[in-house]
Structure formats: structure tokens, C-alpha cells
C-alpha positions as a LaTeX table, in Angstrom:
\begin{tabular}{lrrr}
\hline
Residue & $x$ (\AA) & $y$ (\AA) & $z$ (\AA) \\
\hline
Met1 & 0.00 & 0.00 & 0.00 \\
Gly2 & 1.17 & 3.53 & $-0.61$ \\
Leu3 & 2.41 & 5.44 & 2.42 \\
Gln4 & $-0.03$ & 8.31 & 1.96 \\
Ser5 & $-2.98$ & 5.88 & 1.66 \\
Ala6 & $-1.85$ & 3.93 & 4.72 \\
Gln7 & $-1.59$ & 7.09 & 6.81 \\
Gly8 & $-4.99$ & 8.30 & 5.63 \\
Thr9 & $-6.62$ & 4.93 & 6.38 \\
Ala10 & $-5.09$ & 4.80 & 9.86 \\
Gln11 & $-6.11$ & 8.37 & 10.66 \\
Ala12 & $-9.67$ & 7.72 & 9.45 \\
Lys13 & $-9.85$ & 4.83 & 11.93 \\
Gly14 & $-8.74$ & 7.06 & 14.79 \\
Phe15 & $-4.98$ & 6.44 & 14.86 \\
His16 & $-3.31$ & 9.82 & 15.03 \\
Gly17 & 0.03 & 8.99 & 16.70 \\
Leu18 & 1.67 & 7.93 & 13.43 \\
Thr19 & 5.35 & 8.12 & 12.59 \\
Ser20 & 7.03 & 6.96 & 9.39 \\
His21 & 10.65 & 6.03 & 8.87 \\
Asp22 & 12.90 & 5.05 & 6.00 \\
Ser23 & 12.88 & 1.25 & 5.94 \\
Pro24 & 16.44 & 0.72 & 4.64 \\
Gly25 & 17.72 & 2.77 & 7.59 \\
Arg26 & 19.38 & 5.50 & 5.54 \\
Asp27 & 17.66 & 8.20 & 7.62 \\
Arg28 & 16.20 & 9.81 & 4.51 \\
Met29 & 13.46 & 12.35 & 5.07 \\
Gln30 & 10.09 & 11.32 & 3.67 \\
Ala31 & 9.20 & 14.67 & 2.18 \\
Phe32 & 6.54 & 13.29 & $-0.19$ \\
Asp33 & 4.36 & 10.58 & 1.35 \\
Arg34 & 2.78 & 9.88 & $-2.03$ \\
Asn35 & 6.17 & 8.61 & $-3.33$ \\
Gly36 & 6.50 & 5.82 & $-0.76$ \\
Lys37 & 5.15 & 2.33 & $-0.15$ \\
Val38 & 4.73 & 0.64 & 3.21 \\
Cys39 & 7.11 & $-2.18$ & 4.16 \\
Gly40 & 5.95 & $-2.75$ & 7.72 \\
Gln41 & 4.42 & $-1.36$ & 10.87 \\
Ala42 & 4.89 & $-1.68$ & 14.59 \\
Pro43 & 2.97 & $-2.68$ & 16.51 \\
Gly44 & 1.59 & $-5.16$ & 14.01 \\
Pro45 & $-1.98$ & $-5.46$ & 12.77 \\
Gly46 & $-4.53$ & $-6.51$ & 15.37 \\
Val47 & $-2.47$ & $-5.40$ & 18.38 \\
Lys48 & $-4.47$ & $-3.35$ & 20.88 \\
Leu49 & $-2.79$ & $-0.01$ & 21.38 \\
Lys50 & $-2.28$ & 1.50 & 24.80 \\
Gly51 & $-1.34$ & 5.03 & 23.79 \\
Gln52 & 1.84 & 4.13 & 21.91 \\
Pro53 & 2.37 & 5.52 & 18.39 \\
Val54 & 2.13 & 3.42 & 15.26 \\
Arg55 & 5.49 & 3.32 & 13.46 \\
Ile56 & 5.34 & 2.77 & 9.70 \\
Thr57 & 8.45 & 1.84 & 7.72 \\
Ala58 & 8.52 & 2.68 & 4.03 \\
Val59 & 10.67 & 2.92 & 0.90 \\
Lys60 & 10.32 & 4.74 & $-2.40$ \\
Phe61 & 7.96 & 2.97 & $-4.82$ \\
Glu62 & 10.82 & 1.96 & $-7.13$ \\
Glu63 & 12.75 & 0.31 & $-4.27$ \\
Glu64 & 12.38 & $-3.14$ & $-2.73$ \\
Cys65 & 11.46 & $-3.55$ & 0.92 \\
Pro66 & 14.35 & $-4.96$ & 2.95 \\
\hline
\end{tabular}
């Protein structure tokens, strides 16, 4: 899923503590959410949140997830 779509879906379901990070670990800024795809999230799907943020890892669309 695209990063921008994933963030929009999560926010529509009430998750507002979202952070996104460069999946390969190169510390690149994600200036354009629409240019990225999701590789993973923590905590994972179905986990009940207790106030902690949802961390999304992503790469550019033309890259492979690690």
C-alpha cells in the first residue's frame, strides 16, 4: 500500500500517533508521502494499542522492501 494511503486509512480509523521512517535505515526524510510504499508497521496489525504511536516503515515505490 502507498504510504499516503496507509496514513490516511489509519487516521480515518482514529490512529493519530503515526510516525514513518525510511525502511532501509538511511535516515532519509520522507518529504513526499505519495512517493513511498509501506514495508511494515509496529505494533503489528490486530495489536491493541495502549497510547503508543504506530510506526510505519517505508521505501520509495521503485525500491524493494528490505
